CSV table of C-alpha atoms in Angstrom, one decimal:
chain,number,residue,atom,x,y,z
X,1,MET,CA,-142.2,20.0,-28.8
X,2,LYS,CA,-139.9,21.8,-31.6
X,3,ASN,CA,-136.2,21.7,-32.0
X,4,SER,CA,-134.2,24.9,-33.1
X,5,LEU,CA,-130.9,23.0,-33.7
X,6,PRO,CA,-128.6,25.1,-36.2
X,7,THR,CA,-128.7,23.4,-39.7
X,8,GLN,CA,-124.7,22.3,-39.2
X,9,ASN,CA,-125.9,20.2,-36.3
X,10,ILE,CA,-128.6,18.3,-38.3
X,11,TRP,CA,-126.1,18.0,-41.0
X,12,GLN,CA,-123.8,16.5,-38.4
X,13,VAL,CA,-126.3,14.3,-37.2
X,14,ILE,CA,-127.3,13.1,-41.0
X,15,MET,CA,-123.8,12.3,-42.0
X,16,ALA,CA,-123.3,10.3,-38.5
X,17,SER,CA,-126.6,8.3,-38.9
X,18,SER,CA,-126.0,7.7,-42.7
X,19,ALA,CA,-122.9,6.7,-42.7
X,20,GLY,CA,-123.3,4.0,-40.0
X,21,THR,CA,-126.8,2.9,-41.5
X,22,LEU,CA,-124.7,3.0,-45.2
X,23,ILE,CA,-122.3,0.3,-43.8
X,24,GLU,CA,-125.0,-1.7,-42.2
X,25,TRP,CA,-126.7,-2.1,-46.0
X,26,TYR,CA,-123.5,-2.7,-47.2
X,27,ASP,CA,-122.8,-5.5,-44.8
X,28,PHE,CA,-126.4,-6.7,-45.4
X,29,TYR,CA,-125.9,-6.5,-49.5
X,30,ILE,CA,-122.7,-8.2,-49.9
X,31,PHE,CA,-124.6,-11.4,-49.2
X,32,GLY,CA,-127.0,-10.8,-52.1
X,33,SER,CA,-124.6,-9.2,-54.4
X,34,LEU,CA,-122.6,-12.6,-54.2
X,35,SER,CA,-125.5,-15.1,-54.0
X,36,ALA,CA,-124.2,-17.0,-57.0
X,37,ILE,CA,-121.1,-17.8,-55.6
X,38,ILE,CA,-122.4,-18.5,-52.4
X,39,ALA,CA,-124.6,-21.0,-53.8
X,40,GLU,CA,-121.4,-23.0,-55.0
X,41,LYS,CA,-119.4,-22.5,-51.9
X,42,PHE,CA,-121.8,-23.0,-49.3
X,43,PHE,CA,-124.4,-25.5,-50.7
X,44,PRO,CA,-124.3,-29.0,-52.1
X,45,PRO,CA,-123.2,-29.0,-55.7
X,46,SER,CA,-125.2,-31.8,-57.1
X,47,ASN,CA,-128.1,-29.5,-58.1
X,48,PRO,CA,-127.0,-25.8,-58.8
X,49,GLN,CA,-130.2,-24.6,-59.4
X,50,LEU,CA,-131.6,-25.8,-56.2
X,51,ALA,CA,-128.3,-24.4,-54.5
X,52,TYR,CA,-129.2,-21.1,-56.0
X,53,ILE,CA,-132.8,-21.2,-54.7
X,54,ALA,CA,-131.5,-22.2,-51.3
X,55,THR,CA,-129.3,-19.2,-51.3
X,56,LEU,CA,-131.8,-16.6,-52.1
X,57,ALA,CA,-133.8,-18.6,-49.2
X,58,THR,CA,-131.2,-17.9,-46.9
X,59,PHE,CA,-130.8,-14.4,-47.8
X,60,ALA,CA,-134.7,-13.7,-47.5
X,61,VAL,CA,-134.4,-15.4,-44.0
X,62,GLY,CA,-132.5,-12.3,-43.1
X,63,PHE,CA,-135.2,-10.3,-44.2
X,64,ILE,CA,-138.0,-12.4,-42.6
X,65,VAL,CA,-136.6,-11.9,-39.4
X,66,ARG,CA,-136.3,-8.0,-39.5
X,67,PRO,CA,-139.9,-7.5,-38.0
X,68,PHE,CA,-138.4,-9.5,-34.8
X,69,GLY,CA,-135.3,-7.0,-34.6
X,70,ALA,CA,-137.7,-4.2,-35.1
X,71,ILE,CA,-139.7,-5.4,-31.8
X,72,VAL,CA,-136.6,-6.1,-29.5
X,73,PHE,CA,-134.6,-3.2,-30.7
X,74,GLY,CA,-137.4,-0.8,-31.3
X,75,ARG,CA,-138.5,-1.6,-27.4
X,76,LEU,CA,-134.9,-0.9,-26.3
X,77,GLY,CA,-134.6,2.7,-28.4
X,78,ASP,CA,-138.2,3.7,-26.8
X,79,MET,CA,-136.8,2.9,-23.2
X,80,VAL,CA,-133.0,3.4,-23.5
X,81,GLY,CA,-132.4,5.7,-26.3
X,82,ARG,CA,-132.1,5.9,-30.0
X,83,LYS,CA,-128.4,6.3,-30.0
X,84,TYR,CA,-127.1,3.0,-28.0
X,85,THR,CA,-129.6,0.9,-29.6
X,86,PHE,CA,-128.1,1.6,-33.4
X,87,LEU,CA,-124.5,1.3,-31.9
X,88,LEU,CA,-125.1,-2.0,-30.8
X,89,THR,CA,-127.2,-3.0,-34.1
X,90,LEU,CA,-123.9,-2.0,-35.6
X,91,LEU,CA,-121.6,-4.3,-33.9
X,92,ILE,CA,-123.8,-7.0,-34.1
X,93,MET,CA,-124.1,-6.7,-38.1
X,94,GLY,CA,-120.4,-6.1,-38.7
X,95,GLY,CA,-119.3,-8.9,-36.3
X,96,SER,CA,-121.6,-11.2,-38.5
X,97,THR,CA,-120.5,-9.9,-41.8
X,98,PHE,CA,-117.1,-10.7,-40.7
X,99,ALA,CA,-117.8,-14.0,-39.7
X,100,ILE,CA,-119.3,-15.1,-42.8
X,101,GLY,CA,-116.3,-14.3,-44.6
X,102,LEU,CA,-114.6,-16.7,-42.5
X,103,ILE,CA,-116.7,-20.0,-42.7
X,104,PRO,CA,-115.2,-22.8,-44.5
X,105,SER,CA,-116.6,-24.4,-47.7
X,106,TYR,CA,-119.2,-27.0,-47.8
X,107,HIS,CA,-116.6,-29.3,-49.5
X,108,THR,CA,-114.2,-28.8,-46.2
X,109,ILE,CA,-117.4,-28.9,-43.2
X,110,GLY,CA,-120.2,-30.2,-45.3
X,111,VAL,CA,-123.7,-29.2,-44.0
X,112,LEU,CA,-122.1,-27.3,-40.9
X,113,ALA,CA,-121.6,-24.5,-43.7
X,114,PRO,CA,-124.9,-23.8,-44.8
X,115,ILE,CA,-126.1,-23.8,-41.0
X,116,LEU,CA,-123.5,-21.4,-39.9
X,117,VAL,CA,-124.5,-18.9,-42.6
X,118,LEU,CA,-128.2,-19.3,-41.8
X,119,LEU,CA,-127.4,-18.3,-38.1
X,120,LEU,CA,-125.3,-15.3,-38.9
X,121,ARG,CA,-127.9,-14.1,-41.3
X,122,LEU,CA,-130.4,-14.4,-38.8
X,123,ALA,CA,-128.2,-12.1,-36.7
X,124,GLN,CA,-127.8,-9.8,-39.3
X,125,GLY,CA,-131.4,-9.5,-40.1
X,126,LEU,CA,-132.3,-8.9,-36.1
X,127,ALA,CA,-129.8,-6.1,-36.3
X,128,LEU,CA,-131.0,-4.5,-39.4
X,129,GLY,CA,-134.5,-4.8,-38.0
X,130,GLY,CA,-133.3,-2.1,-35.3
X,131,GLU,CA,-131.0,0.0,-37.2
X,132,TYR,CA,-133.3,1.6,-39.9
X,133,GLY,CA,-136.2,2.8,-37.3
X,134,GLY,CA,-133.2,4.2,-34.8
X,135,ALA,CA,-131.6,6.2,-37.6
X,136,ALA,CA,-134.7,7.6,-39.1
X,137,THR,CA,-136.4,8.5,-36.3
X,138,TYR,CA,-133.2,10.1,-34.7
X,139,VAL,CA,-132.7,12.3,-38.0
X,140,ALA,CA,-136.5,13.3,-38.0
X,141,GLU,CA,-136.5,14.1,-34.4
X,142,HIS,CA,-133.5,16.7,-35.4
X,143,SER,CA,-135.3,18.0,-38.4
X,144,PRO,CA,-137.3,21.0,-39.0
X,145,ASP,CA,-140.9,20.3,-39.3
X,146,ASN,CA,-141.0,21.8,-43.1
X,147,LYS,CA,-138.0,19.8,-43.9
X,148,ARG,CA,-138.4,16.4,-42.6
X,149,GLY,CA,-138.8,14.7,-46.0
X,150,TYR,CA,-135.7,16.3,-47.4
X,151,TYR,CA,-133.5,15.6,-44.2
X,152,THR,CA,-134.7,11.9,-43.9
X,153,SER,CA,-134.4,11.4,-47.7
X,154,PHE,CA,-130.8,11.0,-47.0
X,155,ILE,CA,-131.1,8.0,-44.9
X,156,GLN,CA,-133.1,6.7,-47.5
X,157,THR,CA,-130.2,6.9,-49.9
X,158,THR,CA,-128.1,4.4,-47.7
X,159,ALA,CA,-129.7,1.6,-48.9
X,160,THR,CA,-129.2,2.2,-52.4
X,161,LEU,CA,-126.0,3.2,-52.1
X,162,GLY,CA,-125.1,0.3,-49.4
X,163,LEU,CA,-125.7,-1.7,-52.6
X,164,PHE,CA,-123.8,0.1,-54.5
X,165,VAL,CA,-120.6,0.1,-52.5
X,166,SER,CA,-121.3,-3.5,-52.1
X,167,LEU,CA,-121.2,-3.8,-56.0
X,168,GLY,CA,-118.0,-1.2,-56.1
X,169,VAL,CA,-116.1,-3.5,-53.6
X,170,ILE,CA,-116.9,-6.5,-55.2
X,171,LEU,CA,-115.9,-5.2,-58.7
X,172,VAL,CA,-112.6,-3.6,-57.6
X,173,THR,CA,-111.7,-6.9,-55.7
X,174,ARG,CA,-112.8,-9.0,-58.9
X,175,MET,CA,-110.7,-6.8,-61.5
X,176,LEU,CA,-107.4,-7.0,-59.3
X,177,MET,CA,-107.2,-10.8,-59.4
X,178,SER,CA,-108.0,-13.5,-62.1
X,179,PRO,CA,-111.5,-15.1,-62.2
X,180,ASP,CA,-110.3,-18.2,-60.8
X,181,ASP,CA,-108.7,-16.6,-57.6
X,182,PHE,CA,-111.7,-14.7,-56.9
X,183,ASN,CA,-113.9,-17.7,-57.2
X,184,ASN,CA,-111.3,-19.5,-54.6
X,185,TYR,CA,-110.8,-16.9,-52.2
X,186,GLY,CA,-111.4,-13.5,-53.4
X,187,TRP,CA,-115.0,-13.1,-52.7
X,188,ARG,CA,-114.5,-13.3,-48.8
X,189,ILE,CA,-112.5,-10.2,-48.9
X,190,PRO,CA,-115.5,-7.8,-49.1
X,191,PHE,CA,-117.0,-9.7,-45.9
X,192,LEU,CA,-113.9,-9.4,-44.2
X,193,LEU,CA,-113.3,-5.6,-44.9
X,194,SER,CA,-116.4,-5.2,-42.9
X,195,VAL,CA,-114.6,-4.8,-39.8
X,196,LEU,CA,-112.8,-2.0,-40.8
X,197,LEU,CA,-115.8,-0.2,-42.0
X,198,VAL,CA,-117.6,-1.1,-38.7
X,199,ILE,CA,-114.9,0.5,-36.6
X,200,MET,CA,-114.8,3.8,-38.6
X,201,SER,CA,-118.7,4.1,-38.4
X,202,TYR,CA,-118.6,3.3,-34.4
X,203,TYR,CA,-116.0,5.8,-33.7
X,204,ILE,CA,-118.3,8.2,-35.6
X,205,ARG,CA,-121.3,7.3,-33.8
X,206,ILE,CA,-120.2,7.3,-30.3
X,207,ARG,CA,-119.6,11.1,-30.6
X,208,LEU,CA,-123.4,11.9,-31.2
X,209,HIS,CA,-125.9,13.0,-28.5
X,210,GLU,CA,-129.1,11.6,-27.8
X,211,SER,CA,-132.2,12.8,-29.6
X,212,PRO,CA,-133.4,16.1,-28.3
X,213,LEU,CA,-137.0,15.0,-28.1
X,214,PHE,CA,-136.1,11.6,-26.5
X,215,ALA,CA,-133.8,13.6,-24.2
X,216,GLN,CA,-136.4,15.7,-23.0
X,217,MET,CA,-139.3,13.2,-22.8
X,218,LYS,CA,-136.9,11.1,-20.6
X,219,LYS,CA,-136.1,13.9,-18.4
X,220,GLU,CA,-139.7,14.8,-17.6
X,221,GLY,CA,-140.1,10.7,-17.2
X,222,LYS,CA,-142.6,10.4,-20.0
X,223,THR,CA,-141.0,7.6,-21.8
X,224,SER,CA,-142.9,4.3,-22.2
X,225,SER,CA,-142.4,1.5,-19.8
X,226,ASN,CA,-143.8,-1.1,-22.1
X,227,PRO,CA,-143.6,0.5,-25.9
X,228,ILE,CA,-144.7,-3.1,-27.2
X,229,LYS,CA,-147.9,-3.0,-25.3
X,230,GLU,CA,-148.6,0.4,-26.4
X,231,SER,CA,-147.9,0.1,-29.7
X,232,PHE,CA,-149.7,-3.4,-30.6
X,233,ALA,CA,-152.4,-3.7,-27.7
X,234,ASN,CA,-153.8,-0.3,-28.1
X,235,LYS,CA,-156.5,-0.6,-30.9
X,236,GLU,CA,-156.2,2.9,-32.5
X,237,ASN,CA,-152.5,2.7,-32.6
X,238,LEU,CA,-152.5,-1.0,-34.1
X,239,LYS,CA,-154.5,0.2,-36.8
X,240,LEU,CA,-152.2,2.9,-37.6
X,241,VAL,CA,-149.5,0.1,-37.8
X,242,ALA,CA,-151.5,-2.0,-40.3
X,243,ILE,CA,-152.6,0.8,-42.7
X,244,ALA,CA,-148.7,1.7,-42.5
X,245,LEU,CA,-148.2,-1.9,-43.7
X,246,PHE,CA,-150.7,-2.4,-46.0
X,247,GLY,CA,-151.1,1.2,-47.6
X,248,ALA,CA,-147.5,2.0,-48.0
X,249,ALA,CA,-144.8,-0.6,-46.7
X,250,MET,CA,-145.7,-3.6,-48.3
X,251,GLY,CA,-145.9,-2.0,-51.9
X,252,GLN,CA,-143.0,0.2,-51.3
X,253,GLY,CA,-140.8,-3.1,-50.3
X,254,VAL,CA,-141.8,-5.1,-53.3
X,255,VAL,CA,-141.0,-2.1,-55.5
X,256,TRP,CA,-137.7,-1.9,-53.6
X,257,TYR,CA,-136.4,-5.2,-54.4
X,258,THR,CA,-137.8,-5.4,-57.7
X,259,GLY,CA,-135.8,-2.2,-59.1
X,260,GLN,CA,-132.4,-3.3,-57.5
X,261,PHE,CA,-132.3,-7.0,-56.2
X,262,TYR,CA,-134.6,-8.9,-58.7
X,263,ALA,CA,-132.9,-6.5,-61.5
X,264,LEU,CA,-129.6,-7.8,-60.6
X,265,SER,CA,-131.0,-11.5,-60.1
X,266,PHE,CA,-132.7,-11.6,-63.5
X,267,LEU,CA,-129.4,-10.2,-65.3
X,268,GLN,CA,-127.4,-13.1,-63.8
X,269,LYS,CA,-129.6,-16.0,-63.4
X,270,THR,CA,-132.2,-15.7,-66.2
X,271,MET,CA,-130.3,-13.6,-69.0
X,272,ASN,CA,-127.1,-15.1,-68.0
X,273,ILE,CA,-125.3,-11.7,-68.3
X,274,GLU,CA,-121.3,-12.1,-67.4
X,275,PHE,CA,-120.8,-11.5,-63.6
X,276,VAL,CA,-118.6,-8.2,-63.8
X,277,GLN,CA,-120.8,-6.9,-67.0
X,278,SER,CA,-124.2,-7.4,-64.7
X,279,ASN,CA,-123.0,-5.6,-61.8
X,280,VAL,CA,-121.5,-2.7,-63.8
X,281,ILE,CA,-125.2,-2.3,-65.3
X,282,ILE,CA,-126.7,-2.2,-61.9
X,283,ALA,CA,-124.0,0.0,-60.3
X,284,ILE,CA,-124.6,2.8,-63.1
X,285,ALA,CA,-128.2,2.5,-63.1
X,286,LEU,CA,-128.0,3.1,-59.1
X,287,LEU,CA,-125.4,5.8,-59.1
X,288,LEU,CA,-127.5,7.7,-61.6
X,289,GLY,CA,-131.0,7.2,-59.6
X,290,THR,CA,-129.6,7.8,-56.3
X,291,PRO,CA,-130.2,12.0,-56.4
X,292,PHE,CA,-133.6,11.3,-56.8
X,293,PHE,CA,-134.2,10.2,-53.4
X,294,ILE,CA,-133.1,13.6,-52.3
X,295,TYR,CA,-135.5,15.2,-54.9
X,296,PHE,CA,-138.5,13.0,-54.1
X,297,GLY,CA,-138.0,13.4,-50.2
X,298,SER,CA,-137.8,17.2,-50.7
X,299,LEU,CA,-140.8,17.3,-53.0
X,300,SER,CA,-142.8,15.4,-50.4
X,301,ASP,CA,-142.5,18.2,-48.0
X,302,ARG,CA,-144.4,20.3,-50.6
X,303,ILE,CA,-147.0,18.2,-52.0
X,304,GLY,CA,-147.0,15.4,-49.3
X,305,ARG,CA,-146.2,12.0,-48.9
X,306,LYS,CA,-149.1,9.9,-50.1
X,307,LYS,CA,-149.0,11.2,-53.7
X,308,ILE,CA,-145.6,10.5,-54.4
X,309,MET,CA,-145.6,7.0,-52.8
X,310,LEU,CA,-148.9,5.8,-54.5
X,311,THR,CA,-148.0,7.2,-57.7
X,312,GLY,CA,-144.4,5.4,-57.9
X,313,MET,CA,-146.3,1.9,-56.7
X,314,LEU,CA,-149.0,2.6,-59.7
X,315,VAL,CA,-146.6,3.6,-62.3
X,316,ALA,CA,-144.0,0.5,-61.6
X,317,ALA,CA,-147.0,-1.8,-61.6
X,318,LEU,CA,-148.1,-0.8,-65.0
X,319,ALA,CA,-144.1,-0.5,-66.3
X,320,TYR,CA,-142.7,-3.9,-65.1
X,321,TYR,CA,-144.0,-6.2,-67.8
X,322,PRO,CA,-142.8,-4.2,-70.9
X,323,ILE,CA,-139.6,-3.4,-69.1
X,324,TYR,CA,-138.6,-7.1,-68.3
X,325,TRP,CA,-140.0,-8.1,-71.8
X,326,ALA,CA,-137.2,-5.7,-73.3
X,327,MET,CA,-134.4,-6.8,-71.0
X,328,ASP,CA,-135.2,-10.5,-71.8
X,329,ASN,CA,-135.1,-9.8,-75.5
X,330,ILE,CA,-131.8,-8.3,-75.2
X,331,GLY,CA,-130.4,-11.6,-73.6
X,332,ASN,CA,-132.4,-13.8,-75.9
X,333,VAL,CA,-129.6,-15.5,-78.2
X,334,LYS,CA,-132.5,-17.0,-80.1
X,335,LEU,CA,-133.3,-13.8,-81.4
X,336,LYS,CA,-129.5,-12.9,-82.4
X,337,THR,CA,-127.6,-13.8,-85.7
X,338,GLU,CA,-124.7,-16.1,-84.8
X,339,GLN,CA,-121.6,-15.7,-86.8
X,340,THR,CA,-120.5,-19.1,-87.1
X,341,GLU,CA,-117.3,-18.6,-88.8
X,342,LEU,CA,-116.1,-17.0,-85.2
X,343,PHE,CA,-117.4,-19.8,-83.3
X,344,LYS,CA,-114.2,-21.4,-81.2
X,345,ILE,CA,-113.3,-23.6,-78.5
X,346,GLU,CA,-111.4,-22.7,-75.8
X,347,SER,CA,-109.6,-25.3,-72.9
X,348,ASN,CA,-107.8,-23.9,-69.5
X,349,THR,CA,-106.7,-25.5,-66.4
X,350,ALA,CA,-107.9,-24.6,-62.9
X,351,LYS,CA,-107.9,-25.6,-59.5
X,352,ASN,CA,-111.6,-26.6,-57.7
X,353,ASP,CA,-112.3,-26.4,-54.0
X,354,ALA,CA,-110.4,-29.5,-53.3
X,355,GLY,CA,-107.4,-28.2,-55.0
X,356,GLU,CA,-107.7,-30.4,-57.8
X,357,LEU,CA,-106.5,-29.2,-61.4
X,358,ILE,CA,-109.6,-29.7,-63.5
X,359,THR,CA,-109.9,-29.2,-67.3
X,360,LYS,CA,-112.5,-26.5,-68.3
X,361,THR,CA,-113.7,-26.7,-71.9
X,362,THR,CA,-115.6,-23.5,-73.3
X,363,ARG,CA,-117.8,-23.0,-76.4
X,364,VAL,CA,-117.7,-19.4,-77.2
X,365,HIS,CA,-120.4,-18.2,-79.6
X,366,SER,CA,-120.4,-14.7,-81.4
X,367,TYR,CA,-123.3,-12.9,-82.5
X,368,SER,CA,-123.8,-10.1,-85.3
X,369,ASP,CA,-124.8,-7.5,-82.8
X,370,GLY,CA,-121.7,-7.6,-80.8
X,371,SER,CA,-122.3,-10.0,-78.1
X,372,THR,CA,-120.7,-13.0,-76.9
X,373,LEU,CA,-121.8,-16.2,-75.2
X,374,LYS,CA,-119.4,-18.6,-73.4
X,375,GLU,CA,-120.6,-22.0,-72.6
X,376,THR,CA,-118.5,-24.2,-70.0
X,377,GLY,CA,-120.5,-27.4,-69.3
X,378,ASP,CA,-124.1,-26.0,-67.8
X,379,LYS,CA,-123.0,-22.5,-67.0
X,380,LYS,CA,-123.6,-19.9,-69.6
X,381,GLU,CA,-121.9,-16.2,-69.7
X,382,LEU,CA,-123.2,-13.9,-71.9
X,383,THR,CA,-121.6,-10.4,-72.6
X,384,VAL,CA,-123.7,-8.0,-74.4
X,385,SER,CA,-122.7,-4.8,-76.9
X,386,ASN,CA,-121.9,-1.5,-75.4
X,387,PHE,CA,-125.1,-0.5,-77.0
X,388,ASN,CA,-127.2,-3.1,-75.0
X,389,VAL,CA,-125.3,-2.4,-72.1
X,390,ALA,CA,-126.7,1.2,-72.6
X,391,CYS,CA,-130.2,-0.1,-73.0
X,392,LEU,CA,-130.0,-2.1,-69.7
X,393,VAL,CA,-128.7,0.4,-67.7
X,394,LEU,CA,-131.5,2.6,-69.1
X,395,LEU,CA,-134.2,0.0,-68.1
X,396,ILE,CA,-133.0,-0.5,-64.5
X,397,PHE,CA,-132.3,3.0,-64.2
X,398,ILE,CA,-136.1,3.7,-65.0
X,399,GLN,CA,-137.0,1.2,-62.3
X,400,VAL,CA,-134.9,3.0,-59.6
X,401,ILE,CA,-136.7,6.0,-60.4
X,402,PHE,CA,-139.8,4.0,-59.4
X,403,VAL,CA,-137.8,3.0,-56.1
X,404,THR,CA,-137.2,6.5,-55.3
X,405,MET,CA,-140.5,7.6,-55.6
X,406,VAL,CA,-142.0,4.9,-53.0
X,407,TYR,CA,-138.9,4.8,-50.8
X,408,ALA,CA,-137.5,8.6,-50.3
X,409,PRO,CA,-141.0,9.8,-48.6
X,410,ILE,CA,-141.5,6.8,-46.5
X,411,ALA,CA,-139.2,7.8,-43.5
X,412,ALA,CA,-141.1,11.1,-42.9
X,413,PHE,CA,-144.2,9.4,-43.4
X,414,LEU,CA,-144.0,6.7,-40.8
X,415,VAL,CA,-142.1,9.1,-38.3
X,416,GLU,CA,-144.9,11.5,-38.7
X,417,LEU,CA,-147.5,8.6,-38.0
X,418,PHE,CA,-146.7,7.8,-34.6
X,419,PRO,CA,-146.3,9.3,-31.1
X,420,THR,CA,-142.5,10.1,-30.0
X,421,ARG,CA,-143.0,7.5,-26.6
X,422,ILE,CA,-143.5,4.7,-28.9
X,423,ARG,CA,-142.2,6.0,-32.4
X,424,TYR,CA,-139.2,3.8,-32.7
X,425,THR,CA,-141.4,0.6,-32.1
X,426,SER,CA,-144.4,1.4,-34.1
X,427,MET,CA,-142.7,2.5,-37.0
X,428,SER,CA,-140.2,-0.1,-37.4
X,429,LEU,CA,-142.9,-3.3,-37.4
X,430,PRO,CA,-144.6,-2.5,-40.3
X,431,TYR,CA,-141.5,-1.0,-42.3
X,432,HIS,CA,-139.6,-4.1,-41.7
X,433,ILE,CA,-142.8,-6.4,-42.5
X,434,GLY,CA,-143.3,-4.7,-45.6
X,435,ASN,CA,-139.6,-4.6,-46.6
X,436,GLY,CA,-138.1,-7.7,-44.8
X,437,VAL,CA,-141.3,-10.3,-45.5
X,438,PHE,CA,-142.8,-8.5,-48.7
X,439,GLY,CA,-139.9,-7.5,-50.1
X,440,GLY,CA,-137.3,-9.7,-48.8
X,441,LEU,CA,-139.1,-12.8,-50.1
X,442,LEU,CA,-139.5,-11.3,-53.7
X,443,PRO,CA,-136.0,-12.8,-55.2
X,444,THR,CA,-136.9,-16.1,-53.9
X,445,ILE,CA,-140.6,-16.4,-54.9
X,446,SER,CA,-140.1,-14.7,-58.3
X,447,THR,CA,-137.2,-17.1,-59.2
X,448,ILE,CA,-139.0,-20.3,-58.0
X,449,LEU,CA,-142.2,-19.0,-60.4
X,450,VAL,CA,-139.6,-18.4,-63.4
X,451,THR,CA,-138.1,-22.2,-62.5
X,452,ASN,CA,-141.5,-23.8,-62.3
X,453,THR,CA,-143.1,-22.1,-65.2
X,454,ASN,CA,-140.3,-21.7,-67.4
X,455,ASN,CA,-141.5,-18.5,-68.3
X,456,HIS,CA,-138.9,-15.4,-67.7
X,457,LEU,CA,-141.6,-12.7,-66.9
X,458,ALA,CA,-143.6,-15.3,-64.3
X,459,GLY,CA,-141.7,-13.7,-61.5
X,460,LEU,CA,-143.3,-10.5,-61.9
X,461,ILE,CA,-146.9,-11.9,-61.1
X,462,TYR,CA,-145.8,-11.2,-57.5
X,463,PRO,CA,-144.4,-7.6,-57.3
X,464,ILE,CA,-147.3,-6.5,-59.4
X,465,GLY,CA,-149.8,-8.1,-57.4
X,466,ILE,CA,-148.6,-6.7,-54.2
X,467,ALA,CA,-147.7,-3.1,-55.3
X,468,VAL,CA,-151.6,-3.0,-57.0
X,469,ILE,CA,-153.3,-4.3,-54.0
X,470,CYS,CA,-151.1,-1.5,-51.8
X,471,PHE,CA,-152.2,1.0,-54.1
X,472,VAL,CA,-155.8,0.4,-53.4
X,473,VAL,CA,-155.5,0.4,-50.2
X,474,GLY,CA,-153.4,3.4,-49.9
X,475,MET,CA,-155.8,5.4,-51.8
X,476,ILE,CA,-158.5,4.2,-49.3
X,477,CYS,CA,-156.6,4.4,-45.9
X,478,LEU,CA,-153.8,6.4,-46.1
X,479,LYS,CA,-153.6,10.0,-44.6
X,480,ASP,CA,-151.0,12.9,-45.0
X,481,LYS,CA,-149.9,14.4,-41.8
X,482,ARG,CA,-146.8,16.1,-43.7
X,483,GLY,CA,-144.9,18.4,-41.5
X,484,VAL,CA,-146.8,17.9,-38.3
X,485,PRO,CA,-144.8,18.8,-35.0
X,486,LEU,CA,-143.5,15.4,-34.0
X,487,GLY,CA,-144.4,16.0,-30.3
X,488,GLU,CA,-147.8,16.2,-31.1
X,489,ALA,CA,-147.4,13.2,-33.8
């Protein structure tokens, strides 16, 4: 079953699908981008390190429930249609994000604050579990067989661009107000803005037509009456789901989250890089790396999906340790020469969450390489020189390249693996277990490893191990079905 839609219709589909998916990723990642502040606002202040780990765990919950969202919304998408399913996920995601921006702090409502945040993260995770499979399937089922990797790679850019947009909105908001105002109430603005983006995206998506392959199948009465049973009770299809998970999605998930989220966490919590500077470093690296999604997606149409994905996993596993060792050294003040004559102490007053005026005393250390370290109580903020900023951008950009290699071809790979009647359900589950569970738990597991061992590089054990296992399984089990007609897949 082939489609012959004109190119401009394909681009209309891509733009509409990508816009909505980008906004959903923006909604999802605002939480992660602001995790350091959320830890202060919604969790008990008595143990800051434990509060941060609890915040990462709450963030991870949104990933862990994604497979359940994949099952619920995948079933709906295979029975009712692709279009209306990802309209529903968009509204759930946007409503949850907006609501997080309205929750009072822990100081105001106590333990109810983290409980409400957790419930809304569950809703976000369920919605995202249904979004990606719908958007990827929808675009793939409109695409020519020989350009499927290229066209679906535009959907693949949306996760990274969503993170980029979230960082951009946060930085603009932060730079338009004082640090204290941003810390008190300004951090809520990116959450509240979500409602405007969702309205815009809903308007774009409601004008789309159903996928031609699904519409034809529905017209002929060939849609699945029980896609969950067909996907997971059938031994042959279940085998494909397992191969997709352990030979592709699992490794792709950890590489994706190491190169973007763990990198940000490492900058802010391990290296203590100042908030604005750390976000700028990540944003620049993401912006430079994003075009490579399109490149590797297009390349996968010519040489196959398997080669690119597995190469990305192997190279990432080999390169992580030296990359993070170099990053850690850049932030290690013990390796720097302090200019003691420039040491100074600053004092200023600011309001806390209770509205009380408190005095903050900050010790400022200057170093010969141009770095500055500010210590306020137990909190440290390191501002590095422009040269070191460029070095960190390069090191994270390299990680983003690994991300593009493993992530760009995977939508086309998963779509080609499963038949049309159960495609939405079958492809969504391994993707969201790989990304939601194996990838989503990475920041939490790695942070716990670093905290418990006091070894800044101990957190790399997890992503390196998972990537190597997935590479071995993929080499043995994966078969490349590049360019197969989807009606026959």
